[in-house]
Short mmCIF file of C-alpha atoms in Angstrom, two decimals:
data_model
loop_
_atom_site.label_atom_id
_atom_site.label_comp_id
_atom_site.label_asym_id
_atom_site.label_seq_id
_atom_site.Cartn_x
_atom_site.Cartn_y
_atom_site.Cartn_z
CA MET A 617 -98.23 -9.95 -112.04
CA ASN A 618 -98.21 -13.74 -111.46
CA GLN A 619 -101.76 -15.11 -111.84
CA TYR A 620 -101.30 -17.36 -108.81
CA VAL A 621 -100.40 -14.38 -106.64
CA THR A 622 -103.15 -12.13 -107.96
CA LEU A 623 -105.97 -14.66 -107.74
CA SER A 624 -104.87 -15.87 -104.31
CA LEU A 625 -104.77 -12.37 -102.84
CA GLU A 626 -108.07 -11.40 -104.45
CA SER A 627 -109.63 -14.50 -102.89
CA HIS A 628 -108.29 -13.61 -99.45
CA LEU A 629 -109.41 -9.99 -99.66
CA PHE A 630 -112.95 -11.13 -100.43
CA PHE A 631 -113.34 -14.45 -98.62
CA GLY A 632 -110.99 -13.70 -95.72
CA ARG A 633 -113.19 -10.77 -94.76
CA ILE A 634 -116.32 -12.87 -95.28
CA MET A 635 -114.95 -15.59 -92.96
CA LYS A 636 -114.02 -13.19 -90.16
CA GLU A 637 -117.52 -11.74 -90.34
CA HIS A 638 -119.10 -15.20 -90.27
CA ALA A 639 -117.26 -15.82 -87.00
CA LEU A 640 -118.45 -12.47 -85.65
CA PHE A 641 -122.08 -13.19 -86.58
CA LEU A 642 -121.86 -16.55 -84.81
CA MET A 643 -120.40 -14.87 -81.71
CA ALA A 644 -123.11 -12.22 -81.65
CA GLY A 645 -125.83 -14.87 -81.95
CA PHE A 646 -124.92 -16.86 -78.83
CA PRO A 647 -126.32 -16.22 -75.34
CA ALA A 648 -123.72 -15.70 -72.61
CA LYS A 649 -124.04 -19.29 -71.33
CA ASN A 650 -122.42 -20.63 -74.53
CA GLU A 651 -119.03 -19.30 -73.50
CA ALA A 652 -117.05 -22.12 -75.11
CA PHE A 653 -118.60 -21.56 -78.54
CA ILE A 654 -118.21 -17.79 -78.20
CA GLU A 655 -114.50 -18.22 -77.44
CA LYS A 656 -113.99 -20.57 -80.40
CA ALA A 657 -115.77 -18.20 -82.79
CA ASP A 658 -113.81 -15.25 -81.41
CA TRP A 659 -110.54 -17.10 -82.00
CA TYR A 660 -111.42 -17.64 -85.67
CA ARG A 661 -112.60 -14.03 -85.96
CA ALA A 662 -109.22 -12.80 -84.70
CA GLN A 663 -107.26 -15.26 -86.87
CA PHE A 664 -109.09 -14.30 -90.05
CA GLU A 665 -108.73 -10.64 -89.17
CA ASP A 666 -104.96 -11.19 -88.97
CA LEU A 667 -105.00 -13.17 -92.24
CA LEU A 668 -106.88 -10.35 -93.95
CA ALA A 669 -104.43 -7.77 -92.58
CA GLN A 670 -101.49 -9.82 -93.89
CA ALA A 671 -103.14 -10.14 -97.30
CA VAL A 672 -103.73 -6.39 -97.50
CA LYS A 673 -100.08 -5.68 -96.65
CA ILE A 674 -98.82 -7.52 -99.72
CA SER A 675 -101.69 -6.72 -102.12
CA ASN A 676 -100.64 -3.26 -103.26
CA GLY A 677 -100.00 -3.35 -106.99
CA THR A 678 -101.24 -6.93 -107.38
CA ILE A 679 -105.04 -6.74 -107.51
CA ARG A 680 -106.95 -6.25 -110.75
CA GLN A 681 -108.64 -2.88 -111.15
CA GLY A 682 -112.00 -4.54 -111.83
CA VAL A 683 -111.87 -6.32 -108.49
CA LEU A 684 -110.76 -3.23 -106.55
CA LYS A 685 -113.57 -1.17 -108.06
CA SER A 686 -116.28 -3.84 -107.90
CA GLY A 687 -117.44 -3.22 -104.34
CA GLU A 688 -116.74 -6.80 -103.27
CA ILE A 689 -113.71 -5.98 -101.09
CA PHE A 690 -115.22 -2.95 -99.35
CA THR A 691 -118.09 -0.52 -99.89
CA GLU A 692 -118.68 3.11 -99.01
CA TYR A 693 -120.57 1.81 -95.95
CA THR A 694 -118.07 -0.75 -94.63
CA ILE A 695 -116.20 1.35 -92.07
CA LYS A 696 -119.39 2.89 -90.68
CA ALA A 697 -121.00 -0.58 -90.53
CA GLU A 698 -117.94 -1.97 -88.72
CA LYS A 699 -117.90 0.81 -86.15
CA SER A 700 -121.65 0.56 -85.53
CA THR A 701 -121.58 -3.24 -85.25
CA SER A 702 -118.66 -3.13 -82.83
CA CYS A 703 -120.53 -0.59 -80.70
CA LEU A 704 -123.74 -2.66 -80.74
CA THR A 705 -122.13 -6.03 -79.97
CA GLY A 706 -119.01 -5.11 -77.99
CA ILE A 707 -116.96 -7.21 -80.44
CA SER A 708 -113.66 -5.69 -81.55
CA ILE A 709 -113.30 -4.85 -85.26
CA ASP A 710 -110.08 -3.43 -86.72
CA THR A 711 -111.30 -0.73 -89.13
CA CYS A 712 -107.69 0.14 -90.03
CA ILE A 713 -107.70 -2.90 -92.33
CA THR A 714 -110.55 -1.42 -94.35
CA GLU A 715 -108.81 1.95 -94.44
CA ASP A 716 -105.68 0.25 -95.80
CA GLU A 717 -107.72 -1.60 -98.44
CA MET A 718 -109.11 1.70 -99.67
CA LYS A 719 -105.54 2.85 -100.38
CA LEU A 720 -104.62 -0.15 -102.56
CA VAL A 721 -103.58 0.52 -106.15
CA PRO A 722 -104.29 -1.99 -108.96
CA GLY A 723 -101.90 -4.52 -110.44
CA ASP A 724 -100.83 -2.53 -113.48
CA LYS A 725 -99.05 -0.05 -111.20
CA MET A 726 -96.19 -2.30 -110.07
CA THR A 727 -93.46 -4.30 -111.82
CA LEU A 728 -91.43 -6.92 -109.94
CA ASN A 729 -88.15 -8.49 -111.01
CA ARG A 730 -87.72 -12.26 -110.97
CA GLU A 731 -86.36 -12.41 -107.42
CA GLN A 732 -89.15 -10.20 -106.08
CA SER A 733 -91.77 -12.27 -107.91
CA GLN A 734 -90.43 -15.50 -106.41
CA LEU A 735 -90.43 -13.98 -102.93
CA MET A 736 -94.00 -12.78 -103.39
CA ALA A 737 -95.10 -16.23 -104.57
CA ARG A 738 -93.54 -17.84 -101.47
CA ARG A 739 -95.28 -15.35 -99.17
CA VAL A 740 -98.60 -15.99 -100.87
CA ARG A 741 -98.20 -19.76 -100.62
CA MET A 742 -97.61 -19.43 -96.88
CA LEU A 743 -100.71 -17.26 -96.64
CA ASN A 744 -102.70 -19.83 -98.62
CA GLU A 745 -101.58 -22.66 -96.35
CA ARG A 746 -102.61 -20.65 -93.30
CA ALA A 747 -105.97 -19.86 -94.90
CA LEU A 748 -106.61 -23.54 -95.64
CA GLU A 749 -105.81 -24.49 -92.06
CA LEU A 750 -108.14 -21.80 -90.70
CA VAL A 751 -111.05 -22.34 -93.06
CA THR A 752 -110.96 -26.12 -92.48
CA GLY A 753 -111.25 -25.49 -88.75
CA LEU A 754 -113.99 -22.90 -89.19
CA ILE A 755 -116.02 -25.29 -91.34
CA CYS A 756 -115.79 -27.89 -88.56
CA LEU A 757 -116.92 -25.32 -85.98
CA LYS A 758 -119.87 -24.26 -88.12
CA GLU A 759 -120.88 -27.89 -88.64
CA GLU A 760 -120.61 -28.53 -84.90
CA ILE A 761 -122.83 -25.52 -84.18
CA LEU A 762 -125.36 -26.57 -86.82
CA GLU A 763 -125.59 -30.11 -85.46
CA ALA A 764 -126.12 -28.84 -81.90
CA MET A 765 -128.75 -26.35 -83.09
CA THR A 766 -130.73 -28.90 -85.09
CA LYS A 767 -130.73 -31.21 -82.04
CA CYS A 768 -131.98 -28.32 -79.87
CA LYS A 769 -128.89 -28.51 -77.64
CA ILE A 770 -127.88 -24.86 -78.09
CA TYR A 771 -129.48 -21.57 -79.09
CA ASN A 772 -128.14 -19.15 -81.68
CA SER A 773 -130.09 -16.23 -83.13
CA ASN A 774 -128.91 -17.13 -86.64
CA TYR A 775 -131.17 -19.41 -88.68
CA PRO A 776 -129.99 -23.01 -89.20
CA LEU A 777 -130.25 -22.28 -92.94
CA LEU A 778 -127.87 -19.36 -92.45
CA ILE A 779 -125.36 -21.73 -90.83
CA ARG A 780 -125.68 -24.11 -93.80
CA HIS A 781 -125.30 -21.08 -96.08
CA ILE A 782 -122.03 -19.95 -94.47
CA ILE A 783 -120.70 -23.51 -94.50
CA ARG A 784 -121.17 -23.61 -98.29
CA GLU A 785 -119.36 -20.29 -98.69
CA ALA A 786 -116.46 -21.49 -96.54
CA LYS A 787 -116.19 -24.67 -98.62
CA LEU A 788 -116.04 -22.59 -101.82
CA TYR A 789 -113.18 -20.55 -100.32
CA LYS A 790 -111.36 -23.75 -99.39
CA GLU A 791 -111.89 -25.24 -102.87
CA THR A 792 -110.62 -22.05 -104.51
CA ILE A 793 -107.39 -21.85 -102.49
CA THR A 794 -106.79 -25.60 -102.80
CA GLU A 795 -107.10 -25.35 -106.58
CA LEU A 796 -104.73 -22.37 -106.69
CA ASN A 797 -102.14 -24.20 -104.60
CA THR A 798 -102.45 -27.33 -106.72
CA LYS A 799 -102.64 -25.86 -110.23
CA GLY A 800 -101.53 -22.26 -109.86
CA TYR A 801 -104.72 -20.98 -111.45
CA ILE A 802 -108.51 -21.36 -111.22
CA CYS A 803 -110.09 -23.56 -113.88
CA SER A 804 -112.81 -21.98 -115.98
CA ARG A 805 -115.92 -23.25 -114.27
CA ASN A 806 -119.17 -24.22 -115.90
CA LEU A 807 -121.30 -21.05 -115.97
CA LYS A 808 -124.36 -23.11 -115.07
CA ALA A 809 -122.64 -24.33 -111.88
CA ILE A 810 -121.54 -20.79 -110.98
CA GLU A 811 -125.04 -19.43 -111.40
CA LYS A 812 -126.57 -22.33 -109.50
CA PHE A 813 -124.32 -21.70 -106.49
CA TRP A 814 -124.62 -17.92 -106.35
CA ASN A 815 -128.31 -17.75 -107.27
CA GLN A 816 -128.95 -20.01 -104.29
CA ILE A 817 -126.86 -17.67 -102.12
CA MET A 818 -128.73 -14.60 -103.41
CA MET A 819 -132.12 -16.25 -102.87
CA GLU A 820 -131.21 -17.15 -99.29
CA HIS A 821 -130.02 -13.60 -98.62
CA ALA A 822 -133.47 -12.37 -99.59
CA LEU A 823 -135.10 -14.92 -97.28
CA PHE A 824 -132.84 -13.88 -94.39
CA ILE A 825 -133.49 -10.17 -95.01
CA ARG A 826 -137.23 -10.80 -95.14
CA GLY A 827 -137.12 -12.65 -91.83
CA LEU A 828 -134.93 -10.11 -90.02
CA LEU A 829 -136.85 -6.98 -90.98
CA ASP A 830 -139.35 -5.61 -88.48
CA PRO A 831 -142.93 -6.59 -89.46
CA SER A 832 -143.71 -2.88 -89.86
CA GLU A 833 -141.31 -2.66 -92.83
CA GLU A 834 -143.94 -4.07 -95.18
CA GLU A 835 -142.61 -2.63 -98.46
CA LEU A 836 -139.08 -3.91 -97.83
CA ILE A 837 -140.40 -7.32 -96.80
CA GLU A 838 -142.44 -7.53 -100.01
CA ALA A 839 -139.40 -6.47 -102.07
CA ALA A 840 -137.16 -9.07 -100.39
CA ASP A 841 -139.80 -11.74 -100.93
CA ALA A 842 -140.02 -10.81 -104.61
CA PHE A 843 -136.24 -11.12 -105.03
CA ALA A 844 -136.34 -14.53 -103.34
CA GLY A 845 -139.03 -15.61 -105.80
CA ASP A 846 -137.10 -14.26 -108.79
CA TYR A 847 -133.92 -16.14 -107.87
CA LYS A 848 -135.89 -19.29 -107.14
CA LYS A 849 -137.32 -19.06 -110.66
CA LEU A 850 -133.83 -18.54 -112.15
CA ILE A 851 -132.57 -21.62 -110.28
CA ARG A 852 -135.48 -23.69 -111.58
CA GLU A 853 -134.99 -22.51 -115.17
CA ALA A 854 -131.25 -23.21 -115.04
CA ARG A 855 -131.93 -26.86 -114.19
CA GLU A 856 -133.75 -27.24 -117.49
CA MET A 857 -130.97 -25.74 -119.63
CA ASP A 858 -127.59 -26.89 -120.84
CA CYS A 859 -124.47 -24.74 -121.21
CA ARG A 860 -125.32 -23.90 -124.84
CA THR A 861 -128.64 -22.27 -123.93
CA MET A 862 -127.47 -20.33 -120.85
CA ASP A 863 -126.74 -16.98 -122.53
CA GLY A 864 -130.26 -15.60 -122.30
CA LEU A 865 -130.63 -16.71 -118.70
CA THR A 866 -127.28 -15.18 -117.79
CA ARG A 867 -128.35 -11.81 -119.21
CA ARG A 868 -131.52 -11.94 -117.11
CA THR A 869 -129.50 -12.97 -114.05
CA ILE A 870 -127.20 -9.97 -114.54
CA GLU A 871 -130.20 -7.64 -114.79
CA GLU A 872 -131.73 -9.18 -111.67
CA THR A 873 -128.48 -8.96 -109.72
CA VAL A 874 -127.94 -5.31 -110.67
CA ARG A 875 -131.41 -4.51 -109.26
CA TYR A 876 -130.75 -6.67 -106.21
CA ARG A 877 -127.44 -4.98 -105.49
CA GLU A 878 -129.21 -1.60 -105.64
CA PHE A 879 -131.80 -2.89 -103.17
CA LYS A 880 -129.06 -4.15 -100.85
CA ALA A 881 -127.12 -0.87 -101.13
CA ALA A 882 -130.23 1.13 -100.21
CA GLY A 883 -130.86 -1.27 -97.33
CA THR A 884 -127.29 -1.01 -96.07
CA LYS A 885 -127.47 2.77 -96.19
CA GLY A 886 -130.79 2.75 -94.33
CA ILE A 887 -129.59 0.33 -91.66
CA THR A 888 -126.28 2.13 -91.04
CA GLU A 889 -128.22 5.40 -90.73
CA CYS A 890 -130.78 3.77 -88.38
CA ARG A 891 -133.68 4.52 -90.74
CA ILE A 892 -134.82 0.91 -91.18
CA GLU A 893 -136.29 -1.07 -88.31
CA SER A 894 -134.81 -4.56 -88.17
CA ILE A 895 -132.60 -6.93 -86.21
CA ILE A 896 -130.02 -6.88 -89.01
CA LEU A 897 -126.52 -5.96 -87.86
CA PRO A 898 -125.13 -3.13 -90.01
CA LEU A 899 -122.14 -5.29 -90.92
CA LEU A 900 -124.43 -8.11 -92.08
CA ALA A 901 -126.14 -5.68 -94.45
CA ASP A 902 -122.77 -4.59 -95.84
CA HIS A 903 -121.64 -8.24 -95.98
CA VAL A 904 -124.48 -9.35 -98.28
CA LEU A 905 -124.01 -6.24 -100.43
CA ARG A 906 -120.36 -7.19 -101.05
CA GLU A 907 -121.37 -10.72 -101.98
CA ALA A 908 -123.84 -9.39 -104.56
CA SER A 909 -121.07 -7.21 -106.03
CA HIS A 910 -118.73 -10.21 -106.16
CA TYR A 911 -121.32 -12.30 -108.00
CA LEU A 912 -122.14 -9.48 -110.40
CA ARG A 913 -118.48 -9.07 -111.35
CA ILE A 914 -118.21 -12.80 -112.06
CA LEU A 915 -121.39 -12.77 -114.16
CA GLN A 916 -120.30 -9.77 -116.21
CA SER A 917 -116.84 -11.26 -116.73
CA GLU A 918 -118.28 -14.59 -117.90
CA ALA A 919 -120.77 -12.85 -120.20
CA LYS A 920 -117.88 -11.18 -122.07
CA ARG A 921 -116.20 -14.48 -122.93
#
């Protein structure tokens, strides 16, 4: 299968879902008086939901097995988390998309002739252009919300750091699709830069989890705090290394991320089963679990090179 098609669709299946959930989390965090912001966030939520649905429709037989099995596109908890979050917030979530994703078969199961390949490439380019338009607008909305929050003009239950966090993720999505549209492939990135970006994301997840758990959940708070400290240390150590000395640190980062993913999986299970006291939406728990799985796949892939 054409690398441009495969990498584009894999990006949409991961990041498209992440973006629609970002919009949902923003919506859920606003009080009723912020109707204009709620409507804007809801529009992006619906648009990214449609984008994701379109990507799923043309992804059968195009996605790599390692990506499909990684847990970054969906988890065993995703549908339950979606249903629970929709019930708790009143925000519509189309769980049929997740059900369709679970039926996808990997890229080695389909062969296209030249005409079919060209048609697929055109459809993917149109999807990419739509994604770029949407993510550019969503970045602007997030930046507008962040500016208003930091000037104490509006309230949102999400931390300002979380808004900065989701802006960075949206910019990475935009950079990825822009590069695919320009070059047709994704350049091999410096492993140090990859680890710097995602270790920062993982550290912030731990800080958010720590702050959203009920104070009575002392063991989980301590565990989240320890993960935040571990990733902070990895970030600091990476600054002092060059690309030639990163191998040992990458192995440790993989080990840390495996443990962290297990922690997040247990947390997602506990939250979806209402056994953990917190103000964490079930879909947010599943969201950060998928991001850990995405990072772990990248790390393991880079370590094999």
